[in-house]
Amino acid sequence: MSRSRAVFSQGIANLFQGRSQVDEALLEELEALLIAADVGVETTEALLHDLTTKLQRQENQSPETFVAALKQDLIELLRGRQIPLVFSEETKPFVLLMIGVNGTGKTTTIGKLAKKFQAEGKSVMLAAGDTFRAAAIDQLKVWGERNQIPVIAQHSGADSASVIFDAFQTAKVKNVDVLIADTAGRLHTQESLMEELKKVIRVIRKIDEKAPHEIMLVLDASIGQNALLQAKKFHESVGVTGLTLTKLDGTAKGGIIFNIAKTLNLPIRFVGMGEGIDDLRIFEAETFVNALFAAE
Ligand SMILES: Nc1nc2c(ncn2[C@@H]2O[C@H](COP(=O)(O)OP(=O)(O)OP(=O)(O)O)[C@@H](O)[C@H]2O)c(=O)[nH]1
Ligand SMILES: [Mg+2]
């Protein structure tokens, strides 16, 4: 998280350095800093309003008190979105549909999740629902072979809904615990992508009307405000049930997580902190903010 950290802890530390009290000028600089980190104008203003109101009621208005209160407010902002993904014993296979625009990290996150679930003792199967790119199918197949995780795939250009339907049936027959379905991030147009996803969901529901049990939107946190726009669009079109935010390791714009938390009433399940297979964390508000403010 070094770059997010640079903006938050370094930026904030520099801002408060050598100041003995919190004044208007300092607040304005803090506001600019949070907006630059993509916390968003409204979210930043709400945060600062809350902080100044709280602190006016306090005797000690030192910068230290202020930063501690800011950190606490950031934790509070995220805490309501800290809702982990849980599998119920009766739901088998648990169907997890991964969606998101191209390059956000869907396939990478599928690998990370598959490994994690497997380590928890669950059986996992993957569906190569991104049939738009031949390379996407191979990417999943190769990964599955290497990790002894079965991958249900057809040829490129095949119907994504039918691949996922087949995989769901196979997963049922084989009594698999978790089926994770990959989908395309890009089709000819955004409308055709949304239509395809709707069709995938419709077809899955022919087998089980409660499935997919999770429609997980994968967002690239490093693209800032665009991630929020994407989330709104996907949620309107297909109904998202959980979020994974990726690339929080390599970004100065990680502040978007606060904006997303404030704007969207959606659980944040996982955060991606790198390209490696183990670089995925269950989202925890306090751990996350503490890491953001941690010294290098
Ligand atoms: N730094 C960093 N890179 C990541 C993370 N997650 C994914 N990536 C990288 O992002 C790039 C795209 O990842 P993919 O998993 O292929 O993305 P995708 O959403 O499946 O993309 P499409 O299949 O094109 O729709 C790869 O180079 C990944 O290594 C993360 O948490 N941190
Ligand atoms: Mg992919």
JSON list of N, CA, C and O and ligand atoms in Angstrom, two decimals, residues 106-107 130 133 136 139 182-183, ligand 2:
[
{"chain": "A", "resi": 106, "resn": "LYS", "atom": "N", "xyz": [-10.44, -9.31, -12.33]},
{"chain": "A", "resi": 106, "resn": "LYS", "atom": "CA", "xyz": [-11.39, -10.40, -12.09]},
{"chain": "A", "resi": 106, "resn": "LYS", "atom": "C", "xyz": [-10.69, -11.76, -12.05]},
{"chain": "A", "resi": 106, "resn": "LYS", "atom": "O", "xyz": [-10.83, -12.50, -11.09]},
{"chain": "A", "resi": 107, "resn": "THR", "atom": "N", "xyz": [-9.96, -12.07, -13.13]},
{"chain": "A", "resi": 107, "resn": "THR", "atom": "CA", "xyz": [-9.36, -13.40, -13.23]},
{"chain": "A", "resi": 107, "resn": "THR", "atom": "C", "xyz": [-8.30, -13.60, -12.15]},
{"chain": "A", "resi": 107, "resn": "THR", "atom": "O", "xyz": [-8.22, -14.67, -11.55]},
{"chain": "A", "resi": 130, "resn": "ASP", "atom": "N", "xyz": [-15.57, -15.99, -19.59]},
{"chain": "A", "resi": 130, "resn": "ASP", "atom": "CA", "xyz": [-15.08, -14.95, -20.50]},
{"chain": "A", "resi": 130, "resn": "ASP", "atom": "C", "xyz": [-14.72, -15.63, -21.81]},
{"chain": "A", "resi": 130, "resn": "ASP", "atom": "O", "xyz": [-13.59, -16.07, -22.00]},
{"chain": "A", "resi": 133, "resn": "ARG", "atom": "N", "xyz": [-12.42, -13.52, -25.29]},
{"chain": "A", "resi": 133, "resn": "ARG", "atom": "CA", "xyz": [-11.00, -13.58, -25.66]},
{"chain": "A", "resi": 133, "resn": "ARG", "atom": "C", "xyz": [-10.53, -15.02, -25.48]},
{"chain": "A", "resi": 133, "resn": "ARG", "atom": "O", "xyz": [-10.69, -15.59, -24.40]},
{"chain": "A", "resi": 136, "resn": "ALA", "atom": "N", "xyz": [-8.32, -15.56, -22.52]},
{"chain": "A", "resi": 136, "resn": "ALA", "atom": "CA", "xyz": [-8.95, -15.57, -21.19]},
{"chain": "A", "resi": 136, "resn": "ALA", "atom": "C", "xyz": [-9.25, -16.99, -20.76]},
{"chain": "A", "resi": 136, "resn": "ALA", "atom": "O", "xyz": [-9.08, -17.35, -19.59]},
{"chain": "A", "resi": 139, "resn": "GLN", "atom": "N", "xyz": [-5.92, -18.71, -19.97]},
{"chain": "A", "resi": 139, "resn": "GLN", "atom": "CA", "xyz": [-5.39, -18.17, -18.71]},
{"chain": "A", "resi": 139, "resn": "GLN", "atom": "C", "xyz": [-5.99, -18.93, -17.52]},
{"chain": "A", "resi": 139, "resn": "GLN", "atom": "O", "xyz": [-5.27, -19.36, -16.62]},
{"chain": "A", "resi": 182, "resn": "ASP", "atom": "N", "xyz": [-15.99, -16.77, -14.16]},
{"chain": "A", "resi": 182, "resn": "ASP", "atom": "CA", "xyz": [-15.35, -15.60, -14.76]},
{"chain": "A", "resi": 182, "resn": "ASP", "atom": "C", "xyz": [-16.28, -15.06, -15.85]},
{"chain": "A", "resi": 182, "resn": "ASP", "atom": "O", "xyz": [-17.07, -15.81, -16.43]},
{"chain": "A", "resi": 183, "resn": "THR", "atom": "N", "xyz": [-16.21, -13.78, -16.12]},
{"chain": "A", "resi": 183, "resn": "THR", "atom": "CA", "xyz": [-16.99, -13.21, -17.23]},
{"chain": "A", "resi": 183, "resn": "THR", "atom": "C", "xyz": [-16.09, -12.23, -18.00]},
{"chain": "A", "resi": 183, "resn": "THR", "atom": "O", "xyz": [-15.04, -11.83, -17.51]},
{"chain": "B", "resi": 2, "resn": "MG", "atom": "MG", "xyz": [-10.04, -11.82, -17.06]}
]
